[in-house]
Amino acid sequence: MKALHIGAGKIGRGFIGAQLIKSNYELTFADVNKGLIDMLNSQKSYTLHIMECDGESQTITSFNAVEIGSEEFFERFSDADIVTTAVSMKVLPELASTIAAALQKRCINNRKSTLNIICCENGIRATSQLKSCVIQLLDTQTIEWCSDMVGFADCAVDRIVPIATFDNALDVGVERYCEWCIDRGQIVGSLPNIVGVNFTDNLEATIERKLYTVNSAHCATAYLGAIKGYKFIHQAVTDPTIRQIIEQVVAESSAALCAKFGFDADSQRLYAQSVLRRFENPYLGDTVARVARDPMRKLSPALYFAYPTAMALNYNLATEALAIVTAAALHYRSDDDTESQQLSAMVALYGVAKSTEMVTGITDKAFLQCVERKYSDF
């Protein structure tokens, strides 16, 4: 079995690519960074460091690498049984033309084997978003061929891959925990045999539980930690004052998720507690700056504070803690973060309440006033 993974960064090497190699796929990494591609091809291996108190090291081998858009890239795409991505939601639309060209070449070559494309990004239905972009670029013949031969399967992924430096630039540090859930109904042909993957018939619930528990709590920890001057996530999450607010945030988001999906409240509470324990791991060295970056994107309607707030408001549930962390995100400042500077300028021009409405899409006056009060408190 052959796999092509697009995006040879830390997530690609530390999670998706590593899992495919462990599953005995013949793996090719693809990336736009020629220096990275040359390094992967010359070294032929790297080390995966499990950053836990009893963490081990795993040597990853048996792969090669190509530049995205090269002739060799299209050859590997044509031969692949599975294509995965880990490039970020912002970059994903830029891949559409390349994926469309690769599919047309595969169609012209009259490949009779099925192909499944799976975008492993932090977002809702990322693969479906890519598919909608790709389909617009295909001719009728290729679209008809794709309907039988190509699956665009959405997934949810969860693994903390912090910024860490090793003697070998290819090495990656990761937490031991990882979760990869794929929408069973979108797979074409046989289900791929990938170590650790869970195929689900209710991916929406899985995605939202992950995004609005893990990511919401992670970002809340970062923005509150930044206000108190912490450098690392594990420092912030163990601060008693911050911890109390994060637990409230998780409780509010969890209540909304349980109302929407019918999750068992006790099971969701245990899941949320396990998430916070993951953040306590000092061996990850996960920084507040890494998690807090791009606050405007993270405050957007579909993401980590606005969406659970909208859910909670829809069910007439509490949102005070979500207002606190929304205010903390608005307050975030970093000289190295363009979005934080744009947000600062927006707040100066329009004020807190109006800026919150513009960025989050939330119009509930009581919530906006609460954010304004909490911002003043900071």
mmCIF file of C-alpha atoms in Angstrom:
data_model
loop_
_atom_site.group_PDB
_atom_site.id
_atom_site.type_symbol
_atom_site.label_atom_id
_atom_site.label_comp_id
_atom_site.label_asym_id
_atom_site.label_seq_id
_atom_site.Cartn_x
_atom_site.Cartn_y
_atom_site.Cartn_z
ATOM 1 C CA MET A 1 0.000 0.000 0.000
ATOM 2 C CA LYS A 2 1.262 3.478 -0.893
ATOM 3 C CA ALA A 3 0.604 6.809 0.814
ATOM 4 C CA LEU A 4 1.430 10.396 -0.100
ATOM 5 C CA HIS A 5 1.455 12.860 2.781
ATOM 6 C CA ILE A 6 1.382 16.561 1.876
ATOM 7 C CA GLY A 7 3.027 18.762 4.489
ATOM 8 C CA ALA A 8 6.288 17.511 5.974
ATOM 9 C CA GLY A 9 6.233 19.796 9.000
ATOM 10 C CA LYS A 10 6.051 18.763 12.633
ATOM 11 C CA ILE A 11 2.471 17.422 12.471
ATOM 12 C CA GLY A 12 3.252 15.568 9.249
ATOM 13 C CA ARG A 13 6.405 13.949 10.613
ATOM 14 C CA GLY A 14 5.296 13.662 14.223
ATOM 15 C CA PHE A 15 1.793 12.307 13.766
ATOM 16 C CA ILE A 16 0.202 11.522 10.390
ATOM 17 C CA GLY A 17 3.293 10.395 8.495
ATOM 18 C CA ALA A 18 4.578 8.418 11.461
ATOM 19 C CA GLN A 19 1.252 6.575 11.846
ATOM 20 C CA LEU A 20 1.195 5.691 8.146
ATOM 21 C CA ILE A 21 4.741 4.342 8.303
ATOM 22 C CA LYS A 22 3.885 2.317 11.416
ATOM 23 C CA SER A 23 0.958 0.912 9.408
ATOM 24 C CA ASN A 24 3.413 -0.387 6.779
ATOM 25 C CA TYR A 25 2.505 2.113 4.080
ATOM 26 C CA GLU A 26 5.176 3.001 1.566
ATOM 27 C CA LEU A 27 5.188 6.698 2.431
ATOM 28 C CA THR A 28 6.220 9.746 0.431
ATOM 29 C CA PHE A 29 6.326 13.146 2.112
ATOM 30 C CA ALA A 30 5.571 16.147 -0.105
ATOM 31 C CA ASP A 31 6.341 19.771 0.727
ATOM 32 C CA VAL A 32 7.140 23.126 -0.911
ATOM 33 C CA ASN A 33 10.298 23.478 1.189
ATOM 34 C CA LYS A 34 13.092 22.093 -1.003
ATOM 35 C CA GLY A 35 15.624 22.219 1.832
ATOM 36 C CA LEU A 36 13.371 20.076 3.999
ATOM 37 C CA ILE A 37 12.778 17.620 1.148
ATOM 38 C CA ASP A 38 16.528 17.314 0.506
ATOM 39 C CA MET A 39 17.167 16.733 4.222
ATOM 40 C CA LEU A 40 14.532 13.983 4.428
ATOM 41 C CA ASN A 41 15.931 12.240 1.351
ATOM 42 C CA SER A 42 19.534 12.463 2.512
ATOM 43 C CA GLN A 43 19.058 11.410 6.143
ATOM 44 C CA LYS A 44 16.410 8.723 5.472
ATOM 45 C CA SER A 45 15.320 8.752 9.121
ATOM 46 C CA TYR A 46 14.405 10.925 12.084
ATOM 47 C CA THR A 47 13.523 10.398 15.724
ATOM 48 C CA LEU A 48 10.113 10.819 17.311
ATOM 49 C CA HIS A 49 10.625 11.891 20.938
ATOM 50 C CA ILE A 50 7.726 11.043 23.286
ATOM 51 C CA MET A 51 7.857 13.977 25.688
ATOM 52 C CA GLU A 52 6.628 12.390 28.895
ATOM 53 C CA CYS A 53 8.351 11.616 32.207
ATOM 54 C CA ASP A 54 8.809 8.030 31.017
ATOM 55 C CA GLY A 55 8.920 8.899 27.329
ATOM 56 C CA GLU A 56 10.765 6.792 24.789
ATOM 57 C CA SER A 57 12.267 7.602 21.400
ATOM 58 C CA GLN A 58 11.091 6.030 18.159
ATOM 59 C CA THR A 59 13.150 5.943 14.980
ATOM 60 C CA ILE A 60 11.076 6.659 11.868
ATOM 61 C CA THR A 61 12.422 5.256 8.591
ATOM 62 C CA SER A 62 11.202 3.852 5.266
ATOM 63 C CA PHE A 63 10.050 7.022 3.523
ATOM 64 C CA ASN A 64 11.070 9.346 0.714
ATOM 65 C CA ALA A 65 10.186 12.928 -0.137
ATOM 66 C CA VAL A 66 9.252 15.037 -3.170
ATOM 67 C CA GLU A 67 8.488 18.676 -3.889
ATOM 68 C CA ILE A 68 4.818 19.541 -4.311
ATOM 69 C CA GLY A 69 3.994 20.066 -7.971
ATOM 70 C CA SER A 70 7.070 18.281 -9.305
ATOM 71 C CA GLU A 71 6.835 15.513 -11.903
ATOM 72 C CA GLU A 72 7.736 13.000 -9.212
ATOM 73 C CA PHE A 73 4.926 14.387 -7.014
ATOM 74 C CA PHE A 74 2.345 13.658 -9.714
ATOM 75 C CA GLU A 75 3.783 10.175 -10.207
ATOM 76 C CA ARG A 76 3.514 9.399 -6.497
ATOM 77 C CA PHE A 77 -0.026 10.836 -6.405
ATOM 78 C CA SER A 78 -1.014 8.638 -9.330
ATOM 79 C CA ASP A 79 0.248 5.521 -7.522
ATOM 80 C CA ALA A 80 -1.114 6.347 -4.061
ATOM 81 C CA ASP A 81 -3.838 4.460 -2.238
ATOM 82 C CA ILE A 82 -4.214 7.287 0.264
ATOM 83 C CA VAL A 83 -3.297 10.993 0.228
ATOM 84 C CA THR A 84 -3.220 12.926 3.502
ATOM 85 C CA THR A 85 -2.483 16.552 4.329
ATOM 86 C CA ALA A 86 -1.254 18.521 7.347
ATOM 87 C CA VAL A 87 -0.706 22.025 6.027
ATOM 88 C CA SER A 88 -3.166 24.221 8.056
ATOM 89 C CA MET A 89 -6.613 25.402 7.065
ATOM 90 C CA LYS A 90 -5.193 28.631 5.628
ATOM 91 C CA VAL A 91 -2.924 26.812 3.191
ATOM 92 C CA LEU A 92 -5.410 24.093 2.212
ATOM 93 C CA PRO A 93 -7.241 26.117 -0.517
ATOM 94 C CA GLU A 94 -3.898 26.833 -2.172
ATOM 95 C CA LEU A 95 -3.505 23.090 -2.767
ATOM 96 C CA ALA A 96 -6.729 22.819 -4.764
ATOM 97 C CA SER A 97 -5.209 23.485 -8.192
ATOM 98 C CA THR A 98 -2.383 21.005 -7.588
ATOM 99 C CA ILE A 99 -4.777 18.314 -6.332
ATOM 100 C CA ALA A 100 -7.084 18.946 -9.309
ATOM 101 C CA ALA A 101 -4.188 18.601 -11.752
ATOM 102 C CA ALA A 102 -3.062 15.398 -10.025
ATOM 103 C CA LEU A 103 -6.555 13.909 -10.203
ATOM 104 C CA GLN A 104 -6.839 14.736 -13.897
ATOM 105 C CA LYS A 105 -3.510 13.027 -14.573
ATOM 106 C CA ARG A 106 -4.622 9.987 -12.592
ATOM 107 C CA CYS A 107 -7.910 9.902 -14.533
ATOM 108 C CA ILE A 108 -6.094 10.187 -17.885
ATOM 109 C CA ASN A 109 -3.835 7.317 -16.804
ATOM 110 C CA ASN A 110 -7.079 5.373 -16.248
ATOM 111 C CA ARG A 111 -6.116 4.185 -12.767
ATOM 112 C CA LYS A 112 -8.548 1.480 -11.675
ATOM 113 C CA SER A 113 -7.617 1.554 -7.977
ATOM 114 C CA THR A 114 -9.483 3.710 -5.496
ATOM 115 C CA LEU A 115 -7.933 6.711 -3.772
ATOM 116 C CA ASN A 116 -8.916 8.286 -0.458
ATOM 117 C CA ILE A 117 -7.927 11.883 0.311
ATOM 118 C CA ILE A 118 -7.957 12.848 4.010
ATOM 119 C CA CYS A 119 -7.119 16.359 5.241
ATOM 120 C CA CYS A 120 -5.794 16.216 8.801
ATOM 121 C CA GLU A 121 -6.277 19.856 9.778
ATOM 122 C CA ASN A 122 -7.669 21.624 12.828
ATOM 123 C CA GLY A 123 -11.001 22.579 11.320
ATOM 124 C CA ILE A 124 -14.497 21.365 10.612
ATOM 125 C CA ARG A 125 -14.870 19.161 7.525
ATOM 126 C CA ALA A 126 -11.513 20.270 6.090
ATOM 127 C CA THR A 127 -11.520 17.583 3.391
ATOM 128 C CA SER A 128 -14.992 18.581 2.238
ATOM 129 C CA GLN A 129 -13.798 22.179 2.000
ATOM 130 C CA LEU A 130 -10.875 21.075 -0.160
ATOM 131 C CA LYS A 131 -13.185 18.924 -2.289
ATOM 132 C CA SER A 132 -15.487 21.866 -3.045
ATOM 133 C CA CYS A 133 -12.481 23.869 -4.270
ATOM 134 C CA VAL A 134 -11.079 20.978 -6.315
ATOM 135 C CA ILE A 135 -14.349 20.040 -8.029
ATOM 136 C CA GLN A 136 -14.669 23.556 -9.457
ATOM 137 C CA LEU A 137 -11.373 23.036 -11.294
ATOM 138 C CA LEU A 138 -12.124 19.627 -12.827
ATOM 139 C CA ASP A 139 -13.596 18.781 -16.220
ATOM 140 C CA THR A 140 -16.778 16.704 -16.464
ATOM 141 C CA GLN A 141 -14.952 13.478 -17.302
ATOM 142 C CA THR A 142 -12.695 13.710 -14.245
ATOM 143 C CA ILE A 143 -15.616 14.587 -11.970
ATOM 144 C CA GLU A 144 -17.483 11.472 -13.110
ATOM 145 C CA TRP A 145 -14.367 9.341 -12.637
ATOM 146 C CA CYS A 146 -13.814 10.802 -9.145
ATOM 147 C CA SER A 147 -17.368 9.963 -8.085
ATOM 148 C CA ASP A 148 -16.523 6.263 -8.380
ATOM 149 C CA MET A 149 -12.814 6.162 -7.658
ATOM 150 C CA VAL A 150 -11.960 8.936 -5.163
ATOM 151 C CA GLY A 151 -13.127 9.398 -1.595
ATOM 152 C CA PHE A 152 -12.788 12.754 0.161
ATOM 153 C CA ALA A 153 -12.979 11.714 3.814
ATOM 154 C CA ASP A 154 -13.193 14.186 6.675
ATOM 155 C CA CYS A 155 -11.428 13.448 9.939
ATOM 156 C CA ALA A 156 -10.620 14.742 13.402
ATOM 157 C CA VAL A 157 -7.064 14.659 14.754
ATOM 158 C CA ASP A 158 -5.658 15.361 18.187
ATOM 159 C CA ARG A 159 -2.030 15.350 19.292
ATOM 160 C CA ILE A 160 0.029 18.116 20.890
ATOM 161 C CA VAL A 161 3.193 18.748 18.880
ATOM 162 C CA PRO A 162 5.011 21.607 20.619
ATOM 163 C CA ILE A 163 7.877 23.708 19.339
ATOM 164 C CA ALA A 164 10.967 21.789 20.410
ATOM 165 C CA THR A 165 14.587 21.879 19.252
ATOM 166 C CA PHE A 166 16.785 18.821 18.798
ATOM 167 C CA ASP A 167 20.302 18.273 17.449
ATOM 168 C CA ASN A 168 18.741 16.764 14.332
ATOM 169 C CA ALA A 169 16.424 19.354 12.760
ATOM 170 C CA LEU A 170 14.126 16.582 11.490
ATOM 171 C CA ASP A 171 13.409 15.181 14.950
ATOM 172 C CA VAL A 172 9.991 15.914 16.437
ATOM 173 C CA GLY A 173 8.727 15.994 20.018
ATOM 174 C CA VAL A 174 5.141 14.850 20.671
ATOM 175 C CA GLU A 175 2.899 13.817 23.520
ATOM 176 C CA ARG A 176 2.143 10.100 23.742
ATOM 177 C CA TYR A 177 -1.612 10.647 23.342
ATOM 178 C CA CYS A 178 -3.014 10.804 19.839
ATOM 179 C CA GLU A 179 -6.464 10.467 18.297
ATOM 180 C CA TRP A 180 -7.379 10.156 14.614
ATOM 181 C CA CYS A 181 -11.046 9.631 13.694
ATOM 182 C CA ILE A 182 -12.185 9.315 10.065
ATOM 183 C CA ASP A 183 -15.697 9.493 8.601
ATOM 184 C CA ARG A 184 -16.439 5.912 7.600
ATOM 185 C CA GLY A 185 -19.182 6.861 5.126
ATOM 186 C CA GLN A 186 -16.876 9.010 2.984
ATOM 187 C CA ILE A 187 -14.296 6.280 2.357
ATOM 188 C CA VAL A 188 -14.308 4.721 -1.124
ATOM 189 C CA GLY A 189 -13.408 1.034 -1.305
ATOM 190 C CA SER A 190 -11.987 -0.865 1.661
ATOM 191 C CA LEU A 191 -11.286 0.957 4.910
ATOM 192 C CA PRO A 192 -7.583 1.870 5.118
ATOM 193 C CA ASN A 193 -5.664 -0.154 7.677
ATOM 194 C CA ILE A 194 -4.008 2.574 9.760
ATOM 195 C CA VAL A 195 -2.705 2.041 13.292
ATOM 196 C CA GLY A 196 -4.727 3.945 15.869
ATOM 197 C CA VAL A 197 -7.463 5.186 13.513
ATOM 198 C CA ASN A 198 -11.081 5.048 14.579
ATOM 199 C CA PHE A 199 -13.671 5.032 11.787
ATOM 200 C CA THR A 200 -16.874 6.682 12.926
ATOM 201 C CA ASP A 201 -20.405 7.177 11.637
ATOM 202 C CA ASN A 202 -20.837 10.414 13.623
ATOM 203 C CA LEU A 203 -17.789 12.521 12.836
ATOM 204 C CA GLU A 204 -19.524 15.833 13.477
ATOM 205 C CA ALA A 205 -19.894 14.990 17.153
ATOM 206 C CA THR A 206 -16.276 13.779 17.347
ATOM 207 C CA ILE A 207 -14.912 16.905 15.652
ATOM 208 C CA GLU A 208 -16.920 19.323 17.763
ATOM 209 C CA ARG A 209 -16.152 17.537 21.011
ATOM 210 C CA LYS A 210 -12.458 17.773 20.216
ATOM 211 C CA LEU A 211 -12.420 21.376 18.948
ATOM 212 C CA TYR A 212 -14.615 22.814 21.668
ATOM 213 C CA THR A 213 -13.107 20.893 24.542
ATOM 214 C CA VAL A 214 -9.410 20.453 23.705
ATOM 215 C CA ASN A 215 -8.788 23.521 21.541
ATOM 216 C CA SER A 216 -11.087 25.798 23.516
ATOM 217 C CA ALA A 217 -9.387 24.867 26.791
ATOM 218 C CA HIS A 218 -5.919 25.078 25.211
ATOM 219 C CA CYS A 219 -6.496 28.585 23.857
ATOM 220 C CA ALA A 220 -8.154 29.708 27.081
ATOM 221 C CA THR A 221 -5.072 28.569 28.989
ATOM 222 C CA ALA A 222 -2.802 30.466 26.602
ATOM 223 C CA TYR A 223 -4.645 33.795 26.664
ATOM 224 C CA LEU A 224 -5.118 33.786 30.425
ATOM 225 C CA GLY A 225 -1.518 32.662 30.859
ATOM 226 C CA ALA A 226 -0.283 35.512 28.667
ATOM 227 C CA ILE A 227 -2.047 38.063 30.869
ATOM 228 C CA LYS A 228 -0.231 36.700 33.933
ATOM 229 C CA GLY A 229 3.107 36.522 32.113
ATOM 230 C CA TYR A 230 3.538 32.756 31.905
ATOM 231 C CA LYS A 231 5.778 31.342 29.178
ATOM 232 C CA PHE A 232 4.554 27.739 29.212
ATOM 233 C CA ILE A 233 1.126 26.135 29.073
ATOM 234 C CA HIS A 234 1.889 23.774 31.960
ATOM 235 C CA GLN A 235 2.646 26.782 34.183
ATOM 236 C CA ALA A 236 -0.589 28.553 33.265
ATOM 237 C CA VAL A 237 -2.872 25.531 33.610
ATOM 238 C CA THR A 238 -1.646 24.833 37.141
ATOM 239 C CA ASP A 239 -2.180 28.428 38.303
ATOM 240 C CA PRO A 240 -5.196 28.096 40.678
ATOM 241 C CA THR A 241 -6.978 31.228 39.430
ATOM 242 C CA ILE A 242 -6.511 30.343 35.776
ATOM 243 C CA ARG A 243 -7.413 26.703 36.379
ATOM 244 C CA GLN A 244 -10.721 27.697 37.948
ATOM 245 C CA ILE A 245 -11.668 29.794 34.904
ATOM 246 C CA ILE A 246 -10.586 27.095 32.423
ATOM 247 C CA GLU A 247 -12.662 24.505 34.264
ATOM 248 C CA GLN A 248 -15.624 26.889 33.988
ATOM 249 C CA VAL A 249 -14.969 27.352 30.261
ATOM 250 C CA VAL A 250 -14.870 23.602 29.755
ATOM 251 C CA ALA A 251 -18.040 23.169 31.809
ATOM 252 C CA GLU A 252 -19.907 25.764 29.724
ATOM 253 C CA SER A 253 -18.704 24.336 26.426
ATOM 254 C CA SER A 254 -19.422 20.789 27.603
ATOM 255 C CA ALA A 255 -22.963 21.692 28.623
ATOM 256 C CA ALA A 256 -23.589 23.047 25.118
ATOM 257 C CA LEU A 257 -22.065 19.956 23.497
ATOM 258 C CA CYS A 258 -24.167 17.649 25.663
ATOM 259 C CA ALA A 259 -27.294 19.608 24.748
ATOM 260 C CA LYS A 260 -26.510 19.415 21.026
ATOM 261 C CA PHE A 261 -25.265 15.836 20.708
ATOM 262 C CA GLY A 262 -26.712 14.088 23.749
ATOM 263 C CA PHE A 263 -23.290 13.213 25.179
ATOM 264 C CA ASP A 264 -23.363 11.592 28.591
ATOM 265 C CA ALA A 265 -22.500 14.404 31.018
ATOM 266 C CA ASP A 266 -20.241 12.244 33.214
ATOM 267 C CA SER A 267 -18.314 10.876 30.225
ATOM 268 C CA GLN A 268 -17.816 14.382 28.842
ATOM 269 C CA ARG A 269 -16.648 15.602 32.256
ATOM 270 C CA LEU A 270 -14.060 12.802 32.457
ATOM 271 C CA TYR A 271 -12.918 13.554 28.909
ATOM 272 C CA ALA A 272 -12.474 17.240 29.788
ATOM 273 C CA GLN A 273 -10.510 16.363 32.935
ATOM 274 C CA SER A 274 -8.181 14.148 30.896
ATOM 275 C CA VAL A 275 -7.594 17.045 28.499
ATOM 276 C CA LEU A 276 -6.485 19.381 31.284
ATOM 277 C CA ARG A 277 -4.150 16.696 32.637
ATOM 278 C CA ARG A 278 -2.484 16.558 29.219
ATOM 279 C CA PHE A 279 -1.800 20.296 29.418
ATOM 280 C CA GLU A 280 -0.029 19.831 32.769
ATOM 281 C CA ASN A 281 2.814 17.868 31.134
ATOM 282 C CA PRO A 282 5.995 19.959 31.675
ATOM 283 C CA TYR A 283 8.042 17.755 29.350
ATOM 284 C CA LEU A 284 6.156 19.085 26.326
ATOM 285 C CA GLY A 285 7.509 22.581 26.888
ATOM 286 C CA ASP A 286 4.449 23.866 25.039
ATOM 287 C CA THR A 287 4.569 27.661 24.932
ATOM 288 C CA VAL A 288 1.811 30.181 25.528
ATOM 289 C CA ALA A 289 2.937 32.077 22.416
ATOM 290 C CA ARG A 290 2.525 29.030 20.152
ATOM 291 C CA VAL A 291 -1.011 28.308 21.314
ATOM 292 C CA ALA A 292 -2.109 31.965 21.476
ATOM 293 C CA ARG A 293 -0.932 33.000 17.995
ATOM 294 C CA ASP A 294 -3.468 34.243 15.426
ATOM 295 C CA PRO A 295 -6.124 35.409 17.912
ATOM 296 C CA MET A 296 -8.460 36.838 15.246
ATOM 297 C CA ARG A 297 -8.693 33.464 13.535
ATOM 298 C CA LYS A 298 -9.233 31.697 16.839
ATOM 299 C CA LEU A 299 -11.990 34.136 17.766
ATOM 300 C CA SER A 300 -13.771 33.615 14.428
ATOM 301 C CA PRO A 301 -17.361 32.247 14.368
ATOM 302 C CA ALA A 302 -16.495 28.607 13.684
ATOM 303 C CA LEU A 303 -13.703 28.275 16.211
ATOM 304 C CA TYR A 304 -12.850 27.898 19.836
ATOM 305 C CA PHE A 305 -14.750 30.565 21.782
ATOM 306 C CA ALA A 306 -17.385 31.959 19.426
ATOM 307 C CA TYR A 307 -18.879 28.620 18.381
ATOM 308 C CA PRO A 308 -19.392 27.136 21.866
ATOM 309 C CA THR A 309 -20.699 30.527 22.988
ATOM 310 C CA ALA A 310 -23.250 30.533 20.165
ATOM 311 C CA MET A 311 -24.241 26.962 21.066
ATOM 312 C CA ALA A 312 -24.626 27.841 24.734
ATOM 313 C CA LEU A 313 -26.682 30.954 23.944
ATOM 314 C CA ASN A 314 -28.917 28.874 21.675
ATOM 315 C CA TYR A 315 -29.693 26.546 24.592
ATOM 316 C CA ASN A 316 -29.943 29.390 27.137
ATOM 317 C CA LEU A 317 -26.867 28.143 28.992
ATOM 318 C CA ALA A 318 -24.182 30.025 30.927
ATOM 319 C CA THR A 319 -21.447 31.875 28.985
ATOM 320 C CA GLU A 320 -19.668 33.981 31.621
ATOM 321 C CA ALA A 321 -16.386 32.042 31.515
ATOM 322 C CA LEU A 322 -16.463 32.047 27.715
ATOM 323 C CA ALA A 323 -16.842 35.841 27.898
ATOM 324 C CA ILE A 324 -13.786 36.029 30.186
ATOM 325 C CA VAL A 325 -11.544 34.102 27.782
ATOM 326 C CA THR A 326 -12.919 36.008 24.784
ATOM 327 C CA ALA A 327 -11.861 39.201 26.570
ATOM 328 C CA ALA A 328 -8.460 37.643 27.307
ATOM 329 C CA ALA A 329 -7.993 36.838 23.607
ATOM 330 C CA LEU A 330 -8.911 40.415 22.685
ATOM 331 C CA HIS A 331 -6.317 41.567 25.215
ATOM 332 C CA TYR A 332 -3.522 39.382 23.783
ATOM 333 C CA ARG A 333 -0.527 41.331 22.453
ATOM 334 C CA SER A 334 2.648 40.075 20.808
ATOM 335 C CA ASP A 335 5.193 41.913 18.681
ATOM 336 C CA ASP A 336 5.641 38.697 16.686
ATOM 337 C CA ASP A 337 1.926 38.213 15.991
ATOM 338 C CA THR A 338 0.388 40.323 13.222
ATOM 339 C CA GLU A 339 -3.165 39.337 14.136
ATOM 340 C CA SER A 340 -2.772 40.469 17.737
ATOM 341 C CA GLN A 341 -1.651 43.863 16.463
ATOM 342 C CA GLN A 342 -4.601 44.048 14.067
ATOM 343 C CA LEU A 343 -6.920 43.135 16.918
ATOM 344 C CA SER A 344 -5.405 45.827 19.122
ATOM 345 C CA ALA A 345 -5.985 48.427 16.395
ATOM 346 C CA MET A 346 -9.573 47.236 15.950
ATOM 347 C CA VAL A 347 -10.312 47.531 19.666
ATOM 348 C CA ALA A 348 -8.797 51.030 19.731
ATOM 349 C CA LEU A 349 -10.950 52.088 16.784
ATOM 350 C CA TYR A 350 -14.276 50.379 17.497
ATOM 351 C CA GLY A 351 -14.192 49.499 21.184
ATOM 352 C CA VAL A 352 -14.385 46.097 22.845
ATOM 353 C CA ALA A 353 -18.051 45.215 22.303
ATOM 354 C CA LYS A 354 -18.177 46.163 18.626
ATOM 355 C CA SER A 355 -14.829 44.474 17.933
ATOM 356 C CA THR A 356 -16.085 41.299 19.611
ATOM 357 C CA GLU A 357 -19.192 41.337 17.440
ATOM 358 C CA MET A 358 -17.158 41.952 14.267
ATOM 359 C CA VAL A 359 -14.674 39.156 14.925
ATOM 360 C CA THR A 360 -16.923 36.517 16.514
ATOM 361 C CA GLY A 361 -20.207 37.202 14.744
ATOM 362 C CA ILE A 362 -22.020 37.108 18.106
ATOM 363 C CA THR A 363 -24.701 39.784 18.500
ATOM 364 C CA ASP A 364 -26.099 38.916 21.934
ATOM 365 C CA LYS A 365 -25.926 42.218 23.842
ATOM 366 C CA ALA A 366 -25.607 40.687 27.299
ATOM 367 C CA PHE A 367 -22.646 38.573 26.184
ATOM 368 C CA LEU A 368 -20.940 41.535 24.452
ATOM 369 C CA GLN A 369 -21.390 43.690 27.540
ATOM 370 C CA CYS A 370 -19.942 40.912 29.681
ATOM 371 C CA VAL A 371 -16.872 40.696 27.421
ATOM 372 C CA GLU A 372 -16.488 44.469 27.701
ATOM 373 C CA ARG A 373 -16.584 44.332 31.516
ATOM 374 C CA LYS A 374 -14.105 41.449 31.697
ATOM 375 C CA TYR A 375 -11.759 43.238 29.293
ATOM 376 C CA SER A 376 -11.800 46.279 31.597
ATOM 377 C CA ASP A 377 -10.961 44.012 34.538
ATOM 378 C CA PHE A 378 -7.779 42.870 32.737
#
